[in-house]
mmCIF file of C-alpha atoms and ligand atoms in Angstrom:
data_model
loop_
_atom_site.group_PDB
_atom_site.id
_atom_site.type_symbol
_atom_site.label_atom_id
_atom_site.label_comp_id
_atom_site.label_asym_id
_atom_site.label_seq_id
_atom_site.Cartn_x
_atom_site.Cartn_y
_atom_site.Cartn_z
ATOM 1 C CA MET A 1050 114.402 126.042 78.838
ATOM 2 C CA LEU A 1051 115.447 122.429 79.731
ATOM 3 C CA SER A 1052 116.838 120.646 76.877
ATOM 4 C CA VAL A 1053 115.847 116.953 76.700
ATOM 5 C CA ARG A 1054 118.678 116.447 73.899
ATOM 6 C CA PRO A 1055 121.853 115.125 75.374
ATOM 7 C CA PRO A 1056 124.606 117.572 74.423
ATOM 8 C CA HIS A 1057 127.178 115.344 73.002
ATOM 9 C CA THR A 1058 125.337 113.895 70.107
ATOM 10 C CA THR A 1059 125.576 114.258 66.718
ATOM 11 C CA PHE A 1060 122.231 113.081 65.732
ATOM 12 C CA SER A 1061 120.142 115.723 63.673
ATOM 13 C CA ARG A 1062 116.647 114.232 64.401
ATOM 14 C CA PRO A 1063 114.947 115.637 67.532
ATOM 15 C CA LEU A 1064 114.871 113.424 70.497
ATOM 16 C CA ILE A 1065 111.384 111.855 70.463
ATOM 17 C CA TRP A 1066 110.104 110.082 73.242
ATOM 18 C CA PRO A 1067 107.388 107.944 72.288
ATOM 19 C CA ARG A 1068 103.877 108.803 72.762
ATOM 20 C CA GLN A 1069 102.763 105.748 73.267
ATOM 21 C CA CYS A 1070 104.083 103.254 75.925
ATOM 22 C CA ARG A 1071 106.237 100.659 75.032
ATOM 23 C CA VAL A 1072 107.616 99.529 76.911
ATOM 24 C CA SER A 1073 91.988 95.750 120.064
ATOM 25 C CA VAL A 1074 93.259 95.049 116.877
ATOM 26 C CA ALA A 1075 93.453 91.211 117.272
ATOM 27 C CA ALA A 1076 89.513 91.016 117.830
ATOM 28 C CA ALA A 1077 88.801 93.114 114.854
ATOM 29 C CA LEU A 1078 91.341 91.223 112.443
ATOM 30 C CA ARG A 1079 89.369 87.937 113.646
ATOM 31 C CA CYS A 1080 86.019 89.454 112.803
ATOM 32 C CA VAL A 1081 87.111 90.929 109.339
ATOM 33 C CA SER A 1082 89.081 87.544 108.848
ATOM 34 C CA ALA A 1083 85.846 85.387 109.522
ATOM 35 C CA VAL A 1084 83.816 87.273 107.151
ATOM 36 C CA ALA A 1085 86.651 87.545 104.614
ATOM 37 C CA THR A 1086 86.597 83.296 104.780
ATOM 38 C CA ALA A 1087 82.841 83.073 105.106
ATOM 39 C CA SER A 1088 82.326 85.128 101.836
ATOM 40 C CA ALA A 1089 83.248 84.213 98.449
ATOM 41 C CA PRO A 1090 86.618 85.721 97.144
ATOM 42 C CA GLU A 1091 86.139 88.281 94.467
ATOM 43 C CA THR A 1092 87.924 86.226 91.878
ATOM 44 C CA ALA A 1093 88.823 82.669 92.796
ATOM 45 C CA ALA A 1094 92.764 82.138 92.854
ATOM 46 C CA PRO A 1095 93.890 80.387 89.687
ATOM 47 C CA PRO A 1096 93.984 76.785 89.239
ATOM 48 C CA GLY A 1097 97.474 75.570 91.055
ATOM 49 C CA SER A 1098 98.002 79.019 92.443
ATOM 50 C CA VAL A 1099 98.344 79.850 95.921
ATOM 51 C CA SER A 1100 96.605 81.794 98.662
ATOM 52 C CA PHE A 1101 98.097 83.467 101.434
ATOM 53 C CA PRO A 1102 97.662 86.391 103.913
ATOM 54 C CA ILE A 1103 98.998 89.559 102.319
ATOM 55 C CA LEU A 1104 99.305 92.906 104.174
ATOM 56 C CA VAL A 1105 99.961 95.749 101.831
ATOM 57 C CA ASN A 1106 101.769 98.940 103.507
ATOM 58 C CA GLY A 1107 101.098 102.333 101.820
ATOM 59 C CA CYS A 1108 97.361 101.694 100.854
ATOM 60 C CA THR A 1109 96.291 105.530 100.863
ATOM 61 C CA GLY A 1110 99.132 105.943 98.236
ATOM 62 C CA ASN A 1111 99.170 105.102 94.496
ATOM 63 C CA MET A 1112 101.156 101.585 94.186
ATOM 64 C CA GLY A 1113 99.727 100.699 97.695
ATOM 65 C CA LEU A 1114 96.341 100.694 96.576
ATOM 66 C CA SER A 1115 97.273 99.092 93.020
ATOM 67 C CA VAL A 1116 98.881 96.129 94.450
ATOM 68 C CA ALA A 1117 95.914 95.709 97.310
ATOM 69 C CA GLU A 1118 93.433 95.564 94.276
ATOM 70 C CA ALA A 1119 95.826 93.047 92.679
ATOM 71 C CA ALA A 1120 95.887 91.019 95.358
ATOM 72 C CA ALA A 1121 92.248 90.774 95.663
ATOM 73 C CA LEU A 1122 92.151 89.933 92.153
ATOM 74 C CA ARG A 1123 94.391 87.388 92.201
ATOM 75 C CA GLY A 1124 92.704 85.524 95.158
ATOM 76 C CA LEU A 1125 95.331 86.361 97.953
ATOM 77 C CA HIS A 1126 93.675 87.203 101.198
ATOM 78 C CA LEU A 1127 94.157 90.969 101.720
ATOM 79 C CA VAL A 1128 94.953 91.571 105.677
ATOM 80 C CA PRO A 1129 92.615 94.587 106.407
ATOM 81 C CA VAL A 1130 95.302 96.986 107.802
ATOM 82 C CA SER A 1131 97.505 99.385 106.495
ATOM 83 C CA PHE A 1132 99.675 102.581 107.775
ATOM 84 C CA SER A 1133 99.902 105.968 107.072
ATOM 85 C CA SER A 1134 102.399 108.312 108.107
ATOM 86 C CA ARG A 1135 100.029 110.537 109.725
ATOM 87 C CA GLU A 1136 98.995 110.077 113.174
ATOM 88 C CA LYS A 1137 95.752 111.162 113.269
ATOM 89 C CA VAL A 1138 94.013 109.225 110.720
ATOM 90 C CA ASP A 1139 90.515 108.079 110.713
ATOM 91 C CA ARG A 1140 90.081 106.208 107.686
ATOM 92 C CA THR A 1141 89.428 103.054 105.952
ATOM 93 C CA ILE A 1142 89.782 102.036 102.422
ATOM 94 C CA GLN A 1143 87.678 99.431 100.552
ATOM 95 C CA VAL A 1144 89.322 97.227 98.304
ATOM 96 C CA GLY A 1145 86.865 94.572 96.889
ATOM 97 C CA GLN A 1146 85.152 93.230 99.841
ATOM 98 C CA THR A 1147 87.867 94.187 102.130
ATOM 99 C CA ASN A 1148 87.359 97.300 104.476
ATOM 100 C CA ILE A 1149 91.177 98.216 105.171
ATOM 101 C CA GLN A 1150 91.903 100.169 108.381
ATOM 102 C CA ILE A 1151 94.575 102.630 108.177
ATOM 103 C CA TYR A 1152 96.815 103.285 111.553
ATOM 104 C CA GLY A 1153 98.870 105.847 112.537
ATOM 105 C CA PRO A 1154 102.728 105.090 113.009
ATOM 106 C CA SER A 1155 102.540 104.743 116.933
ATOM 107 C CA ALA A 1156 100.172 101.981 116.376
ATOM 108 C CA ARG A 1157 102.715 100.297 114.273
ATOM 109 C CA GLU A 1158 104.105 97.568 116.164
ATOM 110 C CA ASP A 1159 101.171 96.651 118.558
ATOM 111 C CA VAL A 1160 98.753 96.387 115.383
ATOM 112 C CA LEU A 1161 101.493 94.161 113.207
ATOM 113 C CA SER A 1162 102.168 91.747 116.209
ATOM 114 C CA SER A 1163 98.237 91.163 116.441
ATOM 115 C CA VAL A 1164 98.505 90.452 112.447
ATOM 116 C CA ILE A 1165 101.272 87.899 113.170
ATOM 117 C CA ASP A 1166 99.332 86.271 115.805
ATOM 118 C CA GLU A 1167 96.338 86.317 113.625
ATOM 119 C CA PHE A 1168 98.353 85.491 110.209
ATOM 120 C CA PRO A 1169 101.407 83.438 110.962
ATOM 121 C CA ASP A 1170 102.147 83.047 107.166
ATOM 122 C CA VAL A 1171 101.376 86.834 106.415
ATOM 123 C CA ILE A 1172 103.839 88.725 103.894
ATOM 124 C CA VAL A 1173 104.168 92.437 103.968
ATOM 125 C CA VAL A 1174 104.497 94.458 100.887
ATOM 126 C CA ASP A 1175 105.782 97.994 101.525
ATOM 127 C CA TYR A 1176 105.016 100.948 98.978
ATOM 128 C CA THR A 1177 105.340 104.080 101.460
ATOM 129 C CA ALA A 1178 107.957 106.657 101.357
ATOM 130 C CA PRO A 1179 111.780 106.824 100.946
ATOM 131 C CA ASP A 1180 112.059 108.192 104.304
ATOM 132 C CA SER A 1181 110.356 105.121 105.835
ATOM 133 C CA VAL A 1182 112.242 102.587 104.122
ATOM 134 C CA ASN A 1183 114.439 101.864 106.937
ATOM 135 C CA SER A 1184 112.466 102.357 110.064
ATOM 136 C CA ASN A 1185 109.720 100.226 108.515
ATOM 137 C CA ALA A 1186 112.158 97.546 107.273
ATOM 138 C CA ASP A 1187 113.578 97.584 110.894
ATOM 139 C CA LEU A 1188 110.130 97.011 112.358
ATOM 140 C CA TYR A 1189 109.487 94.229 109.962
ATOM 141 C CA CYS A 1190 112.954 92.516 110.939
ATOM 142 C CA LYS A 1191 112.335 93.275 114.759
ATOM 143 C CA LEU A 1192 108.911 91.017 114.421
ATOM 144 C CA GLY A 1193 110.165 88.273 112.015
ATOM 145 C CA LEU A 1194 107.661 89.723 109.160
ATOM 146 C CA PRO A 1195 108.860 88.629 105.603
ATOM 147 C CA PHE A 1196 108.569 91.732 103.221
ATOM 148 C CA VAL A 1197 108.840 92.734 100.073
ATOM 149 C CA MET A 1198 110.161 96.207 99.649
ATOM 150 C CA GLY A 1199 109.173 98.144 96.481
ATOM 151 C CA THR A 1200 109.492 101.524 97.960
ATOM 152 C CA THR A 1201 112.644 103.163 96.805
ATOM 153 C CA GLY A 1202 115.424 105.462 98.138
ATOM 154 C CA GLY A 1203 116.585 105.038 101.974
ATOM 155 C CA ASN A 1204 119.931 103.723 103.168
ATOM 156 C CA LYS A 1205 120.402 100.622 101.063
ATOM 157 C CA GLN A 1206 123.368 99.348 103.136
ATOM 158 C CA LEU A 1207 121.563 99.525 106.092
ATOM 159 C CA LEU A 1208 118.344 97.991 104.751
ATOM 160 C CA TYR A 1209 120.380 95.010 103.538
ATOM 161 C CA LYS A 1210 122.210 94.891 106.957
ATOM 162 C CA SER A 1211 118.874 94.529 108.885
ATOM 163 C CA VAL A 1212 117.883 91.831 107.106
ATOM 164 C CA GLN A 1213 121.097 89.842 107.262
ATOM 165 C CA GLU A 1214 121.329 90.432 111.075
ATOM 166 C CA SER A 1215 117.887 89.620 111.634
ATOM 167 C CA LYS A 1216 117.807 86.420 109.332
ATOM 168 C CA ASN A 1217 114.253 87.603 108.069
ATOM 169 C CA TYR A 1218 113.115 87.290 104.579
ATOM 170 C CA ALA A 1219 112.946 89.662 102.236
ATOM 171 C CA LEU A 1220 112.705 90.696 98.543
ATOM 172 C CA ILE A 1221 114.200 94.125 97.769
ATOM 173 C CA SER A 1222 114.026 95.719 94.250
ATOM 174 C CA PRO A 1223 113.149 99.356 93.013
ATOM 175 C CA GLN A 1224 112.098 98.136 89.935
ATOM 176 C CA MET A 1225 109.305 95.496 90.032
ATOM 177 C CA GLY A 1226 108.133 95.720 86.526
ATOM 178 C CA LYS A 1227 109.785 92.084 85.194
ATOM 179 C CA GLN A 1228 110.716 93.286 81.610
ATOM 180 C CA VAL A 1229 112.392 96.230 82.742
ATOM 181 C CA VAL A 1230 114.181 93.964 85.367
ATOM 182 C CA ALA A 1231 115.263 91.757 82.617
ATOM 183 C CA PHE A 1232 116.428 94.731 80.979
ATOM 184 C CA VAL A 1233 118.613 96.033 83.939
ATOM 185 C CA ALA A 1234 119.638 92.256 84.497
ATOM 186 C CA ALA A 1235 121.094 92.387 80.827
ATOM 187 C CA MET A 1236 123.192 95.477 81.557
ATOM 188 C CA LYS A 1237 124.538 93.563 84.649
ATOM 189 C CA ILE A 1238 125.708 90.776 82.782
ATOM 190 C CA MET A 1239 127.109 92.847 80.003
ATOM 191 C CA ALA A 1240 128.813 94.962 82.788
ATOM 192 C CA GLU A 1241 130.345 91.731 84.455
ATOM 193 C CA GLN A 1242 131.264 90.271 81.066
ATOM 194 C CA PHE A 1243 132.868 93.374 79.437
ATOM 195 C CA PRO A 1244 134.184 95.812 82.002
ATOM 196 C CA GLY A 1245 135.360 98.850 80.561
ATOM 197 C CA ALA A 1246 133.689 98.229 77.203
ATOM 198 C CA PHE A 1247 132.419 102.165 77.433
ATOM 199 C CA SER A 1248 135.459 103.574 78.627
ATOM 200 C CA GLY A 1249 135.473 107.525 77.877
ATOM 201 C CA TYR A 1250 131.962 107.345 76.805
ATOM 202 C CA HIS A 1251 129.737 110.266 77.673
ATOM 203 C CA LEU A 1252 126.526 109.682 79.553
ATOM 204 C CA GLU A 1253 123.439 111.712 79.579
ATOM 205 C CA VAL A 1254 120.273 110.178 81.639
ATOM 206 C CA LEU A 1255 116.967 111.733 81.811
ATOM 207 C CA GLU A 1256 114.335 110.495 83.621
ATOM 208 C CA SER A 1257 110.597 111.538 84.067
ATOM 209 C CA HIS A 1258 108.027 110.422 86.540
ATOM 210 C CA GLN A 1259 104.684 111.764 87.929
ATOM 211 C CA ALA A 1260 105.146 115.106 90.008
ATOM 212 C CA GLY A 1261 104.514 113.289 93.206
ATOM 213 C CA LYS A 1262 107.593 111.056 92.925
ATOM 214 C CA ARG A 1263 109.912 112.619 95.925
ATOM 215 C CA ASP A 1264 113.370 110.657 94.949
ATOM 216 C CA THR A 1265 115.473 109.977 91.929
ATOM 217 C CA SER A 1266 114.462 106.945 90.073
ATOM 218 C CA GLY A 1267 116.372 104.087 91.920
ATOM 219 C CA THR A 1268 115.986 102.349 88.642
ATOM 220 C CA ALA A 1269 118.085 104.830 86.981
ATOM 221 C CA LYS A 1270 120.771 104.393 89.705
ATOM 222 C CA ASP A 1271 121.098 100.746 89.070
ATOM 223 C CA VAL A 1272 121.281 101.180 85.420
ATOM 224 C CA ILE A 1273 123.926 103.866 85.830
ATOM 225 C CA ALA A 1274 125.889 101.571 88.333
ATOM 226 C CA CYS A 1275 126.329 99.376 85.245
ATOM 227 C CA PHE A 1276 127.412 101.970 83.283
ATOM 228 C CA GLU A 1277 130.153 102.931 85.642
ATOM 229 C CA LYS A 1278 131.203 99.340 85.720
ATOM 230 C CA LEU A 1279 131.361 99.628 81.769
ATOM 231 C CA GLY A 1280 133.928 102.294 82.410
ATOM 232 C CA VAL A 1281 131.803 105.523 81.987
ATOM 233 C CA SER A 1282 132.078 108.055 84.742
ATOM 234 C CA TYR A 1283 128.983 109.613 86.015
ATOM 235 C CA ASP A 1284 127.980 112.545 88.107
ATOM 236 C CA MET A 1285 124.587 111.408 89.689
ATOM 237 C CA ASP A 1286 123.862 115.269 90.087
ATOM 238 C CA ARG A 1287 124.120 115.556 86.376
ATOM 239 C CA MET A 1288 120.648 113.471 85.963
ATOM 240 C CA VAL A 1289 117.797 115.457 83.965
ATOM 241 C CA LYS A 1290 114.798 114.899 86.319
ATOM 242 C CA ILE A 1291 111.296 116.059 85.245
ATOM 243 C CA ARG A 1292 108.553 116.403 87.504
ATOM 244 C CA ASP A 1293 106.669 119.277 85.505
ATOM 245 C CA PRO A 1294 103.711 117.963 84.106
ATOM 246 C CA GLU A 1295 103.904 120.555 81.230
ATOM 247 C CA GLN A 1296 107.314 119.602 80.443
ATOM 248 C CA GLN A 1297 106.390 115.813 80.403
ATOM 249 C CA LEU A 1298 103.555 116.605 77.778
ATOM 250 C CA GLU A 1299 105.637 118.757 75.761
ATOM 251 C CA MET A 1300 108.824 117.772 75.589
ATOM 252 C CA VAL A 1301 108.988 113.910 76.810
ATOM 253 C CA GLY A 1302 105.699 113.070 75.050
ATOM 254 C CA VAL A 1303 104.187 111.548 78.136
ATOM 255 C CA PRO A 1304 100.637 110.876 77.221
ATOM 256 C CA GLU A 1305 98.211 113.218 78.908
ATOM 257 C CA GLU A 1306 96.299 110.206 80.549
ATOM 258 C CA HIS A 1307 99.551 109.321 82.155
ATOM 259 C CA ILE A 1308 100.897 112.034 83.468
ATOM 260 C CA ASP A 1309 100.005 111.075 86.917
ATOM 261 C CA GLY A 1310 101.510 107.849 86.570
ATOM 262 C CA HIS A 1311 104.709 107.034 84.066
ATOM 263 C CA ALA A 1312 108.243 106.251 84.393
ATOM 264 C CA PHE A 1313 110.114 107.101 81.393
ATOM 265 C CA HIS A 1314 113.953 106.600 81.185
ATOM 266 C CA LEU A 1315 116.717 107.638 78.811
ATOM 267 C CA TYR A 1316 120.310 107.026 78.639
ATOM 268 C CA HIS A 1317 122.431 108.025 75.780
ATOM 269 C CA LEU A 1318 126.208 107.330 75.332
ATOM 270 C CA THR A 1319 128.479 109.253 72.989
ATOM 271 C CA SER A 1320 131.993 108.059 72.179
ATOM 272 C CA PRO A 1321 134.735 110.294 73.064
ATOM 273 C CA ASP A 1322 135.069 111.643 69.447
ATOM 274 C CA ASP A 1323 131.553 111.705 69.073
ATOM 275 C CA SER A 1324 131.371 109.441 66.210
ATOM 276 C CA VAL A 1325 129.171 106.728 68.059
ATOM 277 C CA SER A 1326 126.137 107.105 70.279
ATOM 278 C CA PHE A 1327 123.940 104.563 71.876
ATOM 279 C CA GLU A 1328 120.522 104.845 73.194
ATOM 280 C CA PHE A 1329 118.637 102.872 75.791
ATOM 281 C CA GLN A 1330 114.848 103.637 76.670
ATOM 282 C CA HIS A 1331 112.283 102.194 78.971
ATOM 283 C CA ASN A 1332 109.134 103.881 79.073
ATOM 284 C CA VAL A 1333 106.189 102.777 81.267
ATOM 285 C CA CYS A 1334 102.704 104.149 81.476
ATOM 286 C CA GLY A 1335 100.392 103.362 84.191
ATOM 287 C CA ARG A 1336 101.434 101.518 87.165
ATOM 288 C CA SER A 1337 100.117 97.625 86.075
ATOM 289 C CA ILE A 1338 103.812 96.409 84.975
ATOM 290 C CA TYR A 1339 104.797 96.968 88.927
ATOM 291 C CA THR A 1340 101.500 95.543 90.494
ATOM 292 C CA GLU A 1341 101.945 92.279 88.392
ATOM 293 C CA GLY A 1342 105.625 91.979 89.241
ATOM 294 C CA THR A 1343 104.890 92.688 92.949
ATOM 295 C CA ILE A 1344 102.519 89.926 93.623
ATOM 296 C CA ASP A 1345 104.841 87.621 91.595
ATOM 297 C CA ALA A 1346 107.024 88.552 94.022
ATOM 298 C CA ALA A 1347 104.978 88.183 97.009
ATOM 299 C CA ILE A 1348 104.048 84.606 95.998
ATOM 300 C CA PHE A 1349 107.529 83.959 95.448
ATOM 301 C CA LEU A 1350 108.786 85.065 98.954
ATOM 302 C CA HIS A 1351 105.808 83.366 100.432
ATOM 303 C CA ARG A 1352 107.079 80.084 98.858
ATOM 304 C CA LYS A 1353 110.758 80.557 100.016
ATOM 305 C CA VAL A 1354 109.654 81.126 103.672
ATOM 306 C CA GLN A 1355 107.246 78.133 103.520
ATOM 307 C CA SER A 1356 110.169 75.981 102.080
ATOM 308 C CA LYS A 1357 112.378 77.488 104.888
ATOM 309 C CA ASP A 1358 114.805 78.383 102.136
ATOM 310 C CA SER A 1359 118.393 78.851 103.648
ATOM 311 C CA LYS A 1360 118.663 81.992 101.453
ATOM 312 C CA ARG A 1361 116.914 85.142 102.941
ATOM 313 C CA ILE A 1362 117.389 88.133 100.771
ATOM 314 C CA TYR A 1363 116.136 88.042 97.316
ATOM 315 C CA ASP A 1364 115.464 90.413 94.127
ATOM 316 C CA MET A 1365 113.662 90.383 91.497
ATOM 317 C CA ASP A 1366 116.394 89.031 89.265
ATOM 318 C CA ASP A 1367 115.743 85.740 91.253
ATOM 319 C CA VAL A 1368 111.911 85.649 90.658
ATOM 320 C CA LEU A 1369 112.603 86.035 87.024
ATOM 321 C CA ARG A 1370 115.350 83.249 87.080
ATOM 322 C CA GLU A 1371 112.524 81.048 88.700
ATOM 323 C CA GLY A 1372 110.340 81.056 85.804
ATOM 324 C CA TYR A 1373 107.571 84.185 86.611
ATOM 325 C CA MET A 1374 108.866 86.058 83.547
ATOM 326 C CA HIS A 1375 105.429 84.986 81.957
HETATM 327 N N1 LIG B 1805 109.586 99.127 92.891
HETATM 328 C C1 LIG B 1805 108.901 99.474 91.869
HETATM 329 O O1 LIG B 1805 108.745 98.845 90.817
HETATM 330 C C2 LIG B 1805 108.179 100.586 92.154
HETATM 331 C C3 LIG B 1805 108.654 101.212 93.103
HETATM 332 N N2 LIG B 1805 107.815 102.700 93.565
HETATM 333 C C4 LIG B 1805 108.301 103.159 94.713
HETATM 334 O O2 LIG B 1805 107.300 103.022 95.617
HETATM 335 C C5 LIG B 1805 106.997 104.165 96.454
HETATM 336 C C6 LIG B 1805 105.532 104.639 96.568
HETATM 337 O O3 LIG B 1805 105.440 105.198 95.353
HETATM 338 P P1 LIG B 1805 103.668 105.883 95.221
HETATM 339 O O4 LIG B 1805 102.861 104.837 95.721
HETATM 340 O O5 LIG B 1805 103.640 106.119 93.819
HETATM 341 O O6 LIG B 1805 103.609 106.838 96.121
HETATM 342 P P2 LIG B 1805 102.526 107.514 96.701
HETATM 343 O O7 LIG B 1805 102.980 109.089 97.252
HETATM 344 O O8 LIG B 1805 101.082 107.747 95.950
HETATM 345 O O9 LIG B 1805 102.132 106.819 98.238
HETATM 346 C C7 LIG B 1805 102.867 106.906 99.132
HETATM 347 C C8 LIG B 1805 102.366 106.447 100.442
HETATM 348 O O10 LIG B 1805 102.794 106.159 101.224
HETATM 349 C C9 LIG B 1805 102.131 106.595 102.549
HETATM 350 N N3 LIG B 1805 103.224 106.657 103.360
HETATM 351 C C10 LIG B 1805 104.349 107.539 103.600
HETATM 352 N N4 LIG B 1805 105.114 107.238 104.643
HETATM 353 C C11 LIG B 1805 104.696 106.232 105.108
HETATM 354 C C12 LIG B 1805 104.666 105.251 106.432
HETATM 355 N N5 LIG B 1805 106.072 105.782 107.244
HETATM 356 N N6 LIG B 1805 104.037 104.461 106.769
HETATM 357 C C13 LIG B 1805 102.975 103.935 106.001
HETATM 358 N N7 LIG B 1805 102.715 104.703 105.147
HETATM 359 C C14 LIG B 1805 103.379 105.813 104.625
HETATM 360 C C15 LIG B 1805 101.628 108.213 102.388
HETATM 361 O O11 LIG B 1805 100.471 108.191 102.893
HETATM 362 P P3 LIG B 1805 100.540 109.039 103.763
HETATM 363 O O12 LIG B 1805 100.427 110.396 103.449
HETATM 364 O O13 LIG B 1805 98.782 108.739 104.431
HETATM 365 O O14 LIG B 1805 101.485 108.761 105.080
HETATM 366 C C16 LIG B 1805 101.472 107.773 100.634
HETATM 367 O O15 LIG B 1805 100.099 107.864 100.455
HETATM 368 C C17 LIG B 1805 108.158 105.052 96.053
HETATM 369 O O16 LIG B 1805 109.190 104.915 96.828
HETATM 370 C C18 LIG B 1805 108.407 104.664 94.748
HETATM 371 O O17 LIG B 1805 109.496 105.344 94.091
HETATM 372 C C19 LIG B 1805 106.605 102.943 92.534
HETATM 373 C C20 LIG B 1805 106.413 102.419 91.642
HETATM 374 C C21 LIG B 1805 107.163 101.036 91.204
HETATM 375 O O1 LIG B 1806 108.068 106.134 91.852
HETATM 376 C C1 LIG B 1806 107.691 105.300 90.493
HETATM 377 O O2 LIG B 1806 106.757 105.569 90.013
HETATM 378 C C2 LIG B 1806 108.798 104.624 90.187
HETATM 379 N N1 LIG B 1806 109.595 104.301 90.959
HETATM 380 C C3 LIG B 1806 110.670 103.098 90.858
HETATM 381 C C4 LIG B 1806 112.121 103.948 90.825
HETATM 382 O O3 LIG B 1806 112.370 105.029 91.439
HETATM 383 O O4 LIG B 1806 112.933 103.083 90.078
HETATM 384 C C5 LIG B 1806 110.359 102.227 89.417
HETATM 385 C C6 LIG B 1806 109.696 103.058 88.629
HETATM 386 O O5 LIG B 1806 110.677 103.969 88.016
HETATM 387 C C7 LIG B 1806 108.437 103.709 88.974
#
């Protein structure tokens, strides 16, 4: 059986993961848009808040649907369009009062062009799949569609290059949970201020996510990059990735009701002589922390686009720094 216990530890107590969490498209669009405007929004936008069109790509999936629901609840104008990786989709998804039409990949460019005509200040949010990150981003950049990229994976360098070259606006973050973002930001600060502070230390990393997660945790990769700057050498192949529900229940301690949606991370450091150890954990149950952060990210990006800010590429650190922490 896979041992969750990092080998280089002097602790005698078993590793216990907390059981509780702690930490003609255009015509159709015009028609739906008119209905959406005429009928009262589900929940009025909070006083002083903005409302703008938001298109969530990946509404057939868990994050896409959650973000679409949260957008409607926050009083944003949900564009009734989303996409699938499958060509033969004949499907609509009801989110509040909006009927979202799902299109296949070949319709993407035409449909998105019509969306821009109809909703020039639209913000796209992408929660699709790692292998779609670059092609989706390339298309948003080609069309000048500002986007929030929540989807992890893909080629990060190419992603940034596309945005830079197109001068499009984008907010890219593998982690939208604001408290987790703050933790990673603290790790980055430590790495910048005390490079080499953990030289010679041994690092073990374990991450557990719902079985459907295809890639390695993007958040873990970012945290490991900080440890590397702190002097730790780490081979990514050693990361323990748990996707098996039985192990998650019995070994990791994920509450049963969150087996289908959780993100538990553990980083364990041990000094060369085994006399000192450190543990960092961030354990998330459900998805509300990400949906909340994603809506803030979309609002933030919309403001930047409207004010024609000269900076074009953002991450969640920028969002937190501008006071969205609460
Ligand atoms: N940044 C953050 O804070 C977070 C990031 N994530 C990341 O978001 C992504 C999605 O996660 P999650 O919702 O849990 O995954 P799901 O598997 O539940 O959903 C992904 C959906 O994307 C759709 N999809 C795949 N390819 C395309 C495409 N080319 N165009 C449009 N839709 C597509 C799939 O539907 P279909 O079969 O119809 O194509 C699927 O329903 C992952 O990369 C995950 O790591 C998740 C949580 C938080
Ligand atoms: O797929 C997920 O669920 C998550 N993905 C992100 C990642 O890969 O870091 C963020 C969080 O771990 C949830």
